[in-house]
Short mmCIF file of C-alpha atoms in Angstrom, two decimals:
data_model
loop_
_atom_site.label_atom_id
_atom_site.label_comp_id
_atom_site.label_asym_id
_atom_site.label_seq_id
_atom_site.Cartn_x
_atom_site.Cartn_y
_atom_site.Cartn_z
CA UNK A 826 188.85 181.37 -35.40
CA UNK A 827 191.22 178.95 -33.65
CA UNK A 828 190.92 175.18 -33.98
CA UNK A 829 188.97 173.27 -31.35
CA UNK A 830 188.37 169.63 -30.52
CA UNK A 831 185.58 168.28 -32.75
CA UNK A 832 182.59 166.25 -31.64
CA UNK A 833 181.32 165.60 -28.13
CA UNK A 834 183.39 166.89 -25.22
CA UNK A 835 181.04 166.14 -22.34
CA UNK A 836 183.56 164.22 -20.22
CA UNK A 837 187.20 165.31 -20.12
CA UNK A 838 190.02 163.49 -18.36
CA UNK A 839 192.88 165.71 -17.23
CA UNK A 840 196.17 163.88 -16.74
CA UNK A 841 198.17 165.61 -14.03
CA UNK A 842 197.05 167.74 -11.07
CA UNK A 843 199.79 170.34 -11.35
CA UNK A 844 199.00 174.02 -11.85
CA UNK A 845 198.28 173.56 -15.57
CA UNK A 846 196.01 170.56 -15.07
CA UNK A 847 194.08 172.16 -12.23
CA UNK A 848 193.68 175.36 -14.22
CA UNK A 849 192.34 173.39 -17.18
CA UNK A 850 190.00 171.43 -14.91
CA UNK A 851 188.50 174.55 -13.35
CA UNK A 852 187.96 176.25 -16.71
CA UNK A 853 186.36 173.08 -18.10
CA UNK A 854 184.10 172.79 -15.07
CA UNK A 855 183.06 176.40 -15.48
CA UNK A 856 182.08 175.62 -19.07
CA UNK A 857 179.84 172.78 -17.93
CA UNK A 858 182.06 169.78 -18.64
CA UNK A 859 182.34 166.72 -16.42
CA UNK A 860 185.98 166.42 -15.36
CA UNK A 861 188.09 163.59 -13.96
CA UNK A 862 191.65 164.42 -12.90
CA UNK A 863 194.22 161.63 -12.53
CA UNK A 864 197.48 162.32 -10.74
CA UNK A 865 200.34 159.90 -10.08
CA UNK A 866 201.35 161.59 -6.81
CA UNK A 867 199.34 161.34 -3.59
CA UNK A 868 198.69 165.09 -3.52
CA UNK A 869 198.13 167.93 -6.02
CA UNK A 870 200.77 170.35 -7.24
CA UNK A 871 203.04 168.56 -9.70
CA UNK A 872 206.23 170.62 -9.70
CA UNK A 873 204.60 172.81 -7.03
CA UNK A 874 204.57 169.94 -4.56
CA UNK A 875 205.15 169.60 -0.84
CA UNK A 876 207.70 167.62 1.17
CA UNK A 877 207.56 167.06 4.92
CA UNK A 878 210.99 166.69 6.48
CA UNK A 879 211.54 166.59 10.22
CA UNK A 880 208.79 169.08 10.99
CA UNK A 881 209.71 171.35 8.07
CA UNK A 882 207.11 171.88 5.32
CA UNK A 883 209.04 172.40 2.11
CA UNK A 884 207.79 173.65 -1.26
CA UNK A 885 209.44 171.49 -3.91
CA UNK A 886 208.88 173.85 -6.84
CA UNK A 887 208.24 177.54 -7.49
CA UNK A 888 208.89 180.02 -4.69
CA UNK A 889 207.61 183.15 -6.45
CA UNK A 890 203.96 184.02 -7.14
CA UNK A 891 203.36 186.96 -9.46
CA UNK A 892 200.30 188.16 -11.39
CA UNK A 893 197.75 186.95 -8.82
CA UNK A 894 194.91 188.11 -11.09
CA UNK A 895 195.90 185.34 -13.50
CA UNK A 896 195.91 182.85 -10.64
CA UNK A 897 192.39 184.01 -9.75
CA UNK A 898 190.97 183.26 -13.22
CA UNK A 899 190.60 179.47 -12.76
CA UNK A 900 188.76 180.06 -9.47
CA UNK A 901 186.53 182.70 -11.05
CA UNK A 902 185.57 180.20 -13.78
CA UNK A 903 183.61 178.24 -11.14
CA UNK A 904 182.38 181.23 -9.17
CA UNK A 905 185.14 180.94 -6.59
CA UNK A 906 188.06 183.20 -5.75
CA UNK A 907 191.76 182.85 -5.05
CA UNK A 908 191.73 185.27 -2.15
CA UNK A 909 188.72 183.52 -0.64
CA UNK A 910 190.82 180.36 -0.31
CA UNK A 911 194.43 181.56 -0.03
CA UNK A 912 195.92 184.25 2.20
CA UNK A 913 198.30 186.09 -0.14
CA UNK A 914 201.03 188.13 1.52
CA UNK A 915 202.61 190.87 -0.64
CA UNK A 916 206.39 190.82 -0.23
CA UNK A 917 208.19 194.06 0.59
CA UNK A 918 210.81 194.01 -0.76
CA UNK A 919 209.97 191.65 -3.58
CA UNK A 920 213.66 190.73 -3.71
CA UNK A 921 216.91 191.83 -2.15
CA UNK A 922 219.82 191.88 -4.58
CA UNK A 923 223.32 191.48 -3.13
CA UNK A 924 226.39 191.97 -5.28
CA UNK A 925 230.00 190.81 -5.17
CA UNK A 926 231.21 194.33 -4.34
CA UNK A 927 229.25 194.24 -1.06
CA UNK A 928 226.43 196.53 -2.19
CA UNK A 929 222.77 195.60 -1.90
CA UNK A 930 219.50 196.81 -3.38
CA UNK A 931 215.94 196.17 -2.24
CA UNK A 932 213.65 195.64 -5.23
CA UNK A 933 210.27 197.28 -4.61
CA UNK A 934 207.29 196.97 -6.94
CA UNK A 935 205.92 200.43 -6.09
CA UNK A 936 207.27 203.08 -8.47
CA UNK A 937 208.07 205.74 -5.86
CA UNK A 938 209.68 203.33 -3.40
CA UNK A 939 211.82 201.74 -6.10
CA UNK A 940 212.87 205.08 -7.62
CA UNK A 941 214.00 206.22 -4.16
CA UNK A 942 215.93 202.98 -3.63
CA UNK A 943 217.61 203.23 -7.04
CA UNK A 944 218.58 206.84 -6.31
CA UNK A 945 220.14 205.77 -2.99
CA UNK A 946 221.92 202.90 -4.72
CA UNK A 947 223.14 204.52 -7.95
CA UNK A 948 222.12 208.18 -8.12
CA UNK A 949 219.35 210.37 -9.50
CA UNK A 950 220.13 209.72 -13.18
CA UNK A 951 219.65 205.98 -12.73
CA UNK A 952 216.42 206.62 -10.81
CA UNK A 953 215.08 208.54 -13.79
CA UNK A 954 216.19 205.72 -16.06
CA UNK A 955 214.34 203.25 -13.86
CA UNK A 956 211.08 205.22 -14.17
CA UNK A 957 211.43 205.28 -17.97
CA UNK A 958 212.19 201.55 -17.94
CA UNK A 959 209.12 200.90 -15.82
CA UNK A 960 206.92 202.74 -18.31
CA UNK A 961 208.43 200.70 -21.15
CA UNK A 962 207.82 197.43 -19.27
CA UNK A 963 204.17 198.37 -18.75
CA UNK A 964 203.70 199.15 -22.46
CA UNK A 965 205.52 195.95 -23.41
CA UNK A 966 203.20 193.91 -21.19
CA UNK A 967 200.09 195.50 -22.70
CA UNK A 968 201.34 194.81 -26.22
CA UNK A 969 202.02 191.13 -25.53
CA UNK A 970 199.49 189.78 -23.07
CA UNK A 971 196.30 189.60 -25.12
CA UNK A 972 197.61 188.49 -28.50
CA UNK A 973 200.91 186.71 -27.81
CA UNK A 974 200.74 185.22 -24.30
CA UNK A 975 197.06 184.68 -23.50
CA UNK A 976 196.25 183.28 -26.94
CA UNK A 977 196.11 180.04 -28.88
CA UNK A 978 197.99 179.88 -32.18
CA UNK A 979 197.26 177.68 -35.16
CA UNK A 980 200.01 179.13 -37.36
CA UNK A 981 202.58 181.93 -37.42
CA UNK A 982 200.03 183.97 -39.34
CA UNK A 983 198.34 184.49 -36.00
CA UNK A 984 201.14 186.90 -35.17
CA UNK A 985 199.98 189.34 -37.82
CA UNK A 986 198.03 191.92 -35.84
CA UNK A 987 198.28 195.50 -34.65
CA UNK A 988 199.99 194.39 -31.45
CA UNK A 989 202.85 192.94 -33.50
CA UNK A 990 203.55 196.42 -34.89
CA UNK A 991 203.32 197.85 -31.37
CA UNK A 992 205.75 195.22 -30.09
CA UNK A 993 208.19 195.96 -32.89
CA UNK A 994 207.91 199.71 -32.25
CA UNK A 995 208.75 199.09 -28.60
CA UNK A 996 211.94 197.28 -29.64
CA UNK A 997 210.63 193.87 -28.58
CA UNK A 998 212.60 192.11 -31.33
CA UNK A 999 215.93 193.62 -30.30
CA UNK A 1000 218.19 192.15 -27.63
CA UNK A 1001 217.16 192.25 -23.98
CA UNK A 1002 220.50 193.35 -22.53
CA UNK A 1003 220.92 196.17 -25.03
CA UNK A 1004 217.35 197.42 -24.52
CA UNK A 1005 217.68 197.47 -20.72
CA UNK A 1006 220.99 199.30 -21.22
CA UNK A 1007 219.14 202.14 -22.93
CA UNK A 1008 217.52 202.96 -19.61
CA UNK A 1009 220.13 201.93 -17.04
CA UNK A 1010 223.90 202.39 -17.16
CA UNK A 1011 224.72 200.74 -13.84
CA UNK A 1012 225.65 197.15 -14.65
CA UNK A 1013 224.32 195.90 -11.32
CA UNK A 1014 220.88 197.39 -11.99
CA UNK A 1015 220.83 195.89 -15.47
CA UNK A 1016 221.25 192.47 -13.90
CA UNK A 1017 218.18 192.98 -11.69
CA UNK A 1018 216.01 193.59 -14.76
CA UNK A 1019 217.53 190.97 -17.05
CA UNK A 1020 218.40 187.90 -14.93
CA UNK A 1021 214.84 186.70 -15.61
CA UNK A 1022 216.01 185.65 -19.09
CA UNK A 1023 217.45 182.61 -17.33
CA UNK A 1024 213.86 181.40 -16.83
CA UNK A 1025 213.53 181.53 -20.61
CA UNK A 1026 216.78 179.61 -21.06
CA UNK A 1027 218.51 182.32 -23.08
CA UNK A 1028 221.35 184.68 -22.00
CA UNK A 1029 220.26 188.35 -21.75
CA UNK A 1030 222.71 189.28 -24.51
CA UNK A 1031 220.87 186.91 -26.91
CA UNK A 1032 217.31 186.97 -25.52
CA UNK A 1033 214.61 188.95 -27.28
CA UNK A 1034 213.77 192.19 -25.52
CA UNK A 1035 210.16 190.98 -25.49
CA UNK A 1036 211.15 188.63 -22.65
CA UNK A 1037 211.43 191.66 -20.39
CA UNK A 1038 207.75 190.96 -19.80
CA UNK A 1039 209.02 188.50 -17.15
CA UNK A 1040 210.78 191.40 -15.43
CA UNK A 1041 207.45 193.24 -15.53
CA UNK A 1042 205.84 190.38 -13.62
CA UNK A 1043 208.64 190.34 -11.03
CA UNK A 1044 209.35 194.05 -10.56
CA UNK A 1045 206.12 195.88 -11.43
CA UNK A 1046 203.11 193.57 -10.96
CA UNK A 1047 204.16 192.53 -7.47
CA UNK A 1048 205.50 189.41 -5.76
CA UNK A 1049 203.34 187.46 -3.30
CA UNK A 1050 203.67 184.50 -0.98
CA UNK A 1051 200.70 182.30 -0.05
CA UNK A 1052 200.54 181.70 3.69
CA UNK A 1053 201.21 177.99 4.10
CA UNK A 1054 203.70 178.01 1.23
CA UNK A 1055 203.40 177.96 -2.54
CA UNK A 1056 201.80 174.53 -2.30
CA UNK A 1057 198.75 176.29 -0.84
CA UNK A 1058 197.88 177.43 -4.39
CA UNK A 1059 197.47 173.98 -6.03
CA UNK A 1060 195.85 172.65 -2.86
CA UNK A 1061 193.25 175.43 -3.02
CA UNK A 1062 192.73 174.83 -6.73
CA UNK A 1063 192.15 171.13 -6.12
CA UNK A 1064 189.66 171.92 -3.35
CA UNK A 1065 187.83 174.37 -5.61
CA UNK A 1066 187.70 171.78 -8.41
CA UNK A 1067 186.33 169.12 -6.06
CA UNK A 1068 183.68 171.54 -4.77
CA UNK A 1069 182.72 172.33 -8.37
CA UNK A 1070 182.15 168.65 -9.12
CA UNK A 1071 185.49 167.30 -10.39
CA UNK A 1072 186.53 163.78 -9.54
CA UNK A 1073 190.14 163.80 -8.33
CA UNK A 1074 192.01 160.51 -8.33
CA UNK A 1075 195.40 160.82 -6.60
CA UNK A 1076 197.92 158.00 -6.75
CA UNK A 1077 196.61 157.09 -10.22
CA UNK A 1078 199.27 157.24 -12.92
CA UNK A 1079 198.14 157.28 -16.55
CA UNK A 1080 199.88 154.35 -18.24
CA UNK A 1081 198.31 154.42 -21.70
CA UNK A 1082 195.59 155.91 -23.86
CA UNK A 1083 193.05 153.83 -25.72
CA UNK A 1084 192.34 155.09 -29.23
CA UNK A 1085 189.90 154.63 -32.05
CA UNK A 1086 191.41 156.15 -35.16
CA UNK A 1087 192.31 159.73 -34.36
CA UNK A 1088 190.29 159.79 -31.15
CA UNK A 1089 191.38 159.01 -27.59
CA UNK A 1090 188.53 156.97 -26.13
CA UNK A 1091 189.84 156.19 -22.63
CA UNK A 1092 192.65 156.89 -20.20
CA UNK A 1093 194.05 153.79 -18.50
CA UNK A 1094 195.75 154.03 -15.12
CA UNK A 1095 197.23 151.36 -12.90
CA UNK A 1096 193.83 151.01 -11.24
CA UNK A 1097 191.14 152.06 -13.74
CA UNK A 1098 190.00 152.50 -17.30
CA UNK A 1099 188.28 155.89 -17.66
CA UNK A 1100 186.27 156.46 -20.87
CA UNK A 1101 186.40 160.06 -22.09
CA UNK A 1102 185.39 162.40 -24.89
CA UNK A 1103 188.62 164.42 -24.69
CA UNK A 1104 191.84 164.44 -22.72
CA UNK A 1105 194.20 167.16 -21.44
CA UNK A 1106 197.80 165.97 -21.00
CA UNK A 1107 199.99 167.99 -18.65
CA UNK A 1108 203.11 165.81 -18.06
CA UNK A 1109 206.41 166.97 -19.54
CA UNK A 1110 206.48 166.69 -23.33
CA UNK A 1111 208.35 163.36 -23.62
CA UNK A 1112 205.84 161.70 -21.29
CA UNK A 1113 202.85 163.27 -23.04
CA UNK A 1114 204.14 162.29 -26.48
CA UNK A 1115 204.85 158.79 -25.18
CA UNK A 1116 201.23 158.42 -24.09
CA UNK A 1117 200.06 159.69 -27.48
CA UNK A 1118 202.45 157.38 -29.31
CA UNK A 1119 203.62 160.20 -31.56
CA UNK A 1120 205.52 163.46 -31.43
CA UNK A 1121 205.25 166.36 -33.87
CA UNK A 1122 208.00 166.75 -36.43
CA UNK A 1123 210.21 169.78 -35.97
CA UNK A 1124 212.89 171.11 -38.29
CA UNK A 1125 215.37 171.10 -35.40
CA UNK A 1126 215.63 169.27 -32.09
CA UNK A 1127 214.13 171.08 -29.11
CA UNK A 1128 216.63 173.05 -27.04
CA UNK A 1129 216.07 172.97 -23.31
CA UNK A 1130 216.60 175.56 -20.60
CA UNK A 1131 219.33 175.23 -18.01
CA UNK A 1132 218.50 173.12 -14.98
CA UNK A 1133 219.09 173.83 -11.29
CA UNK A 1134 220.50 172.34 -8.15
CA UNK A 1135 218.26 173.10 -5.18
CA UNK A 1136 219.41 172.70 -1.60
CA UNK A 1137 216.54 172.70 0.91
CA UNK A 1138 217.84 173.45 4.39
CA UNK A 1139 216.10 173.39 7.76
CA UNK A 1140 218.31 175.29 10.20
CA UNK A 1141 218.41 176.33 13.84
CA UNK A 1142 219.35 179.90 12.91
CA UNK A 1143 219.05 182.43 10.10
CA UNK A 1144 220.96 185.47 8.85
CA UNK A 1145 219.45 188.95 9.16
CA UNK A 1146 220.71 190.20 5.79
CA UNK A 1147 218.48 187.69 4.00
CA UNK A 1148 215.08 188.89 2.81
CA UNK A 1149 212.30 186.48 1.83
CA UNK A 1150 213.96 186.32 -1.60
CA UNK A 1151 217.63 187.23 -1.94
CA UNK A 1152 219.47 187.29 -5.25
CA UNK A 1153 223.15 186.74 -4.51
CA UNK A 1154 225.09 187.72 -7.63
CA UNK A 1155 228.63 186.60 -8.27
CA UNK A 1156 231.13 188.94 -9.91
CA UNK A 1157 230.89 187.06 -13.22
CA UNK A 1158 227.91 187.56 -15.51
CA UNK A 1159 228.40 186.85 -19.20
CA UNK A 1160 230.68 183.91 -18.47
CA UNK A 1161 228.01 182.50 -16.16
CA UNK A 1162 225.51 182.33 -19.01
CA UNK A 1163 228.12 180.85 -21.33
CA UNK A 1164 228.73 178.08 -18.80
CA UNK A 1165 225.02 177.41 -18.35
CA UNK A 1166 223.97 177.45 -21.99
CA UNK A 1167 227.07 176.76 -24.13
CA UNK A 1168 230.03 175.09 -22.45
CA UNK A 1169 227.98 172.97 -20.04
CA UNK A 1170 230.16 173.67 -17.01
CA UNK A 1171 228.95 174.34 -13.49
CA UNK A 1172 229.06 178.04 -12.60
CA UNK A 1173 232.58 179.05 -11.63
CA UNK A 1174 231.27 182.19 -9.88
CA UNK A 1175 227.63 181.39 -9.15
CA UNK A 1176 224.64 183.67 -8.92
CA UNK A 1177 222.17 182.16 -6.47
CA UNK A 1178 218.57 182.60 -5.41
CA UNK A 1179 218.19 182.17 -1.66
CA UNK A 1180 214.61 181.99 -0.41
CA UNK A 1181 213.71 182.18 3.28
CA UNK A 1182 209.96 181.41 3.39
CA UNK A 1183 209.90 181.40 7.19
CA UNK A 1184 210.62 185.14 7.04
CA UNK A 1185 206.95 185.48 6.03
CA UNK A 1186 205.40 182.30 7.43
CA UNK A 1187 207.23 180.89 10.49
CA UNK A 1188 204.71 178.01 10.68
CA UNK A 1189 206.56 176.25 7.84
CA UNK A 1190 209.27 175.21 10.34
CA UNK A 1191 209.28 173.98 13.94
CA UNK A 1192 209.28 176.77 16.57
CA UNK A 1193 212.49 178.76 16.49
CA UNK A 1194 213.68 177.08 13.30
CA UNK A 1195 214.08 178.39 9.75
CA UNK A 1196 213.78 177.19 6.16
CA UNK A 1197 216.23 178.17 3.43
CA UNK A 1198 215.93 177.22 -0.24
CA UNK A 1199 219.13 177.71 -2.24
CA UNK A 1200 218.78 177.52 -6.03
CA UNK A 1201 221.93 177.32 -8.14
CA UNK A 1202 221.32 177.27 -11.92
CA UNK A 1203 223.31 174.59 -13.70
CA UNK A 1204 223.57 173.13 -17.22
CA UNK A 1205 220.93 170.65 -18.27
CA UNK A 1206 221.91 167.05 -18.92
CA UNK A 1207 221.99 167.59 -22.70
CA UNK A 1208 225.03 169.86 -22.54
CA UNK A 1209 226.36 169.35 -19.00
CA UNK A 1210 226.97 166.38 -16.72
CA UNK A 1211 224.54 163.56 -17.44
CA UNK A 1212 222.04 162.27 -14.91
CA UNK A 1213 224.33 159.38 -13.92
CA UNK A 1214 227.27 161.72 -13.28
CA UNK A 1215 225.35 163.50 -10.52
CA UNK A 1216 225.61 160.44 -8.26
CA UNK A 1217 229.23 161.34 -7.50
CA UNK A 1218 228.97 165.04 -8.30
CA UNK A 1219 226.02 165.87 -6.02
CA UNK A 1220 227.70 165.59 -2.56
CA UNK A 1221 230.77 167.51 -3.75
CA UNK A 1222 228.65 170.29 -5.25
CA UNK A 1223 226.53 170.46 -2.09
CA UNK A 1224 229.67 171.04 -0.02
CA UNK A 1225 230.91 173.67 -2.48
CA UNK A 1226 227.58 175.50 -2.28
CA UNK A 1227 227.81 175.60 1.52
CA UNK A 1228 231.36 176.97 1.32
CA UNK A 1229 230.18 179.63 -1.12
CA UNK A 1230 227.30 180.60 1.18
CA UNK A 1231 229.79 180.93 4.04
CA UNK A 1232 231.90 183.26 1.88
CA UNK A 1233 228.78 185.34 1.22
CA UNK A 1234 228.00 185.98 4.86
CA UNK A 1235 225.99 182.92 5.94
CA UNK A 1236 228.57 182.09 8.56
CA UNK A 1237 228.09 178.78 10.35
CA UNK A 1238 225.50 177.52 7.91
CA UNK A 1239 226.96 174.02 7.76
CA UNK A 1240 226.68 173.48 11.51
CA UNK A 1241 223.19 175.08 11.61
CA UNK A 1242 221.59 172.41 9.39
CA UNK A 1243 219.08 170.11 11.07
CA UNK A 1244 217.32 168.75 7.96
CA UNK A 1245 218.21 168.89 4.30
CA UNK A 1246 217.31 167.65 0.85
CA UNK A 1247 219.42 168.04 -2.29
CA UNK A 1248 217.73 168.14 -5.70
CA UNK A 1249 219.84 167.82 -8.85
CA UNK A 1250 219.27 167.35 -12.60
CA UNK A 1251 219.26 163.61 -11.89
CA UNK A 1252 216.20 164.16 -9.67
CA UNK A 1253 214.39 166.08 -12.41
CA UNK A 1254 215.40 163.39 -14.93
CA UNK A 1255 213.94 160.65 -12.73
CA UNK A 1256 210.67 162.60 -12.61
CA UNK A 1257 210.42 162.52 -16.40
CA UNK A 1258 211.64 166.02 -17.21
CA UNK A 1259 213.48 166.22 -20.52
CA UNK A 1260 217.18 167.10 -20.31
CA UNK A 1261 216.97 166.94 -16.51
CA UNK A 1262 215.45 170.42 -16.23
CA UNK A 1263 212.20 171.55 -14.61
CA UNK A 1264 212.20 174.60 -16.91
CA UNK A 1265 211.40 172.63 -20.09
CA UNK A 1266 212.07 173.92 -23.63
CA UNK A 1267 214.04 177.15 -23.87
CA UNK A 1268 212.30 180.27 -25.15
CA UNK A 1269 214.45 180.82 -28.18
CA UNK A 1270 212.72 182.63 -31.05
CA UNK A 1271 212.19 179.29 -32.81
CA UNK A 1272 210.49 177.92 -29.66
CA UNK A 1273 208.23 180.83 -28.74
CA UNK A 1274 204.63 181.71 -29.57
CA UNK A 1275 203.39 179.82 -32.64
CA UNK A 1276 206.82 178.14 -32.97
CA UNK A 1277 206.63 176.56 -29.50
CA UNK A 1278 205.27 172.99 -29.34
CA UNK A 1279 201.55 173.57 -29.80
CA UNK A 1280 198.83 172.35 -27.51
CA UNK A 1281 197.21 170.36 -30.35
CA UNK A 1282 199.11 167.38 -31.76
CA UNK A 1283 198.65 166.34 -35.37
CA UNK A 1284 197.09 162.89 -35.69
CA UNK A 1285 195.05 163.07 -32.49
CA UNK A 1286 191.80 165.02 -32.69
CA UNK A 1287 190.71 165.21 -29.07
CA UNK A 1288 193.93 165.48 -27.03
CA UNK A 1289 195.24 168.84 -25.85
CA UNK A 1290 198.54 169.62 -24.13
CA UNK A 1291 199.07 171.98 -21.21
CA UNK A 1292 202.09 172.83 -19.07
CA UNK A 1293 205.36 174.68 -19.40
CA UNK A 1294 206.52 172.77 -22.50
CA UNK A 1295 203.69 174.09 -24.64
CA UNK A 1296 201.92 177.42 -25.16
CA UNK A 1297 202.63 179.96 -23.70
CA UNK A 1298 205.65 178.71 -21.72
CA UNK A 1299 207.56 178.55 -18.43
CA UNK A 1300 206.54 180.22 -15.17
CA UNK A 1301 203.58 180.07 -12.79
CA UNK A 1302 201.43 182.71 -14.57
CA UNK A 1303 202.05 181.24 -18.01
CA UNK A 1304 201.49 177.65 -16.87
CA UNK A 1305 198.13 178.69 -15.40
CA UNK A 1306 197.32 180.31 -18.75
CA UNK A 1307 198.31 177.11 -20.56
CA UNK A 1308 195.55 175.28 -18.69
CA UNK A 1309 193.03 177.95 -19.67
CA UNK A 1310 194.13 177.82 -23.32
CA UNK A 1311 193.88 174.01 -23.31
CA UNK A 1312 190.34 174.22 -21.94
CA UNK A 1313 189.44 176.74 -24.65
CA UNK A 1314 190.53 174.22 -27.31
CA UNK A 1315 187.87 171.88 -25.92
CA UNK A 1316 185.05 174.27 -25.07
CA UNK A 1317 185.43 176.57 -28.06
CA UNK A 1318 185.64 179.52 -25.71
CA UNK A 1319 188.09 182.37 -26.25
CA UNK A 1320 190.28 181.26 -23.36
CA UNK A 1321 190.14 184.70 -21.80
CA UNK A 1322 188.67 186.02 -18.59
CA UNK A 1323 184.92 186.23 -18.30
CA UNK A 1324 182.27 186.72 -15.65
CA UNK A 1325 182.27 184.05 -12.93
CA UNK A 1326 179.79 181.19 -13.24
CA UNK A 1327 177.89 179.70 -10.33
CA UNK A 1328 179.48 176.76 -8.56
CA UNK A 1329 178.30 173.40 -9.79
CA UNK A 1330 176.50 172.51 -6.61
CA UNK A 1331 174.81 175.93 -6.40
CA UNK A 1332 173.70 175.77 -10.01
CA UNK A 1333 172.05 172.40 -9.45
CA UNK A 1334 170.38 173.35 -6.18
#
């Protein structure tokens, strides 16, 4: 039996209307709680925000939606549905991978289509290896989801279950790169199934093989794009919460918490004092701990994931070799991860994610125009250039990125730009993200599962954390789960899927 918030929990204030906060709000509403959501920005989304720039509608955060069934759970909690509110477009291919030797591979999530593509790319033996890898990824996902990802932990003893033995038998506690290498010999293919370790903040050579579950989400479960952009997801969640009876207060930043002993009694914003029985805090950990006035003791300082430079470009042309998502790999690999996680240098031979959302939804740009989102991983401000250094570094790095894109076949990109926005670690730092990274604490072994900062904080009985810094971790599916797990700490529910409940207004009719 996991710990829950004691006493009355009739009225819950959720701080932050990002994906985690909206997920928590919907699950709380479905369990019959009265919910008030306060959000400092004028619109929902948090990291998954929206920027309007010269007629271009730009997603400021995630560009990839996987595991849509997990995204549907918060809607189902109030008798609603994701697909009833959002038009999800499956992406085929999910990604296009382009390599320094000029070769390219379309990543399909269907087994037959991907096996055929791997055979074309690297031969029949590698295609057979891919099918064996796919089976292993599916078994790995089944072993982890119920007990290690979609679960609250009160202590490491919570790991002791049959699924732990299954995970060990699958090699989940070995190294990711080595385990992928058992199935695939082609080094280019191994990159496609291991680059996801970057999300976890750990090089594939050092990451636990269990983190291949992220590759399962990307390469097996399917990749989708909401029509209207990724921001359509939090917007739909906010609408569903409002329809289910939540009070949403945008432009209201939580400035402090009132307490009585170990209880939070009210959330104070710049405009209001909101009494509450419990509170869910979704800002990045330093902000959440600052509101609580305390942080948990840890034997070692938290290590953070690498950050990213993002160049949003509105252009008057595009390039036909770009898919919706294109992974452009440099020739270097191991040295890239050393630069990002050890030496703190900018990538000397970068691997880039180039997203072209207008390939799927042209309405995100003016007629005849195109959006491109270029993400270049970079060291966080703990080990790389500090936030202040990016003032001078940013324009130089922007120009270097454009030169690199030219070298990789995006000829004339500099002259094609009509609107642009550059986001750097200094931007993330100004938004309150620790170490200038939107990817929060790295998923090292000592910062995973029951060892990750927990969603209950000692010394405060009725505050629960949600978001990528706490359980279960980074990524859209896991952040949505973090909101569900936070709600379960308050409602006493299991925090797992259940039958939909009627909408609040229908139930009271």
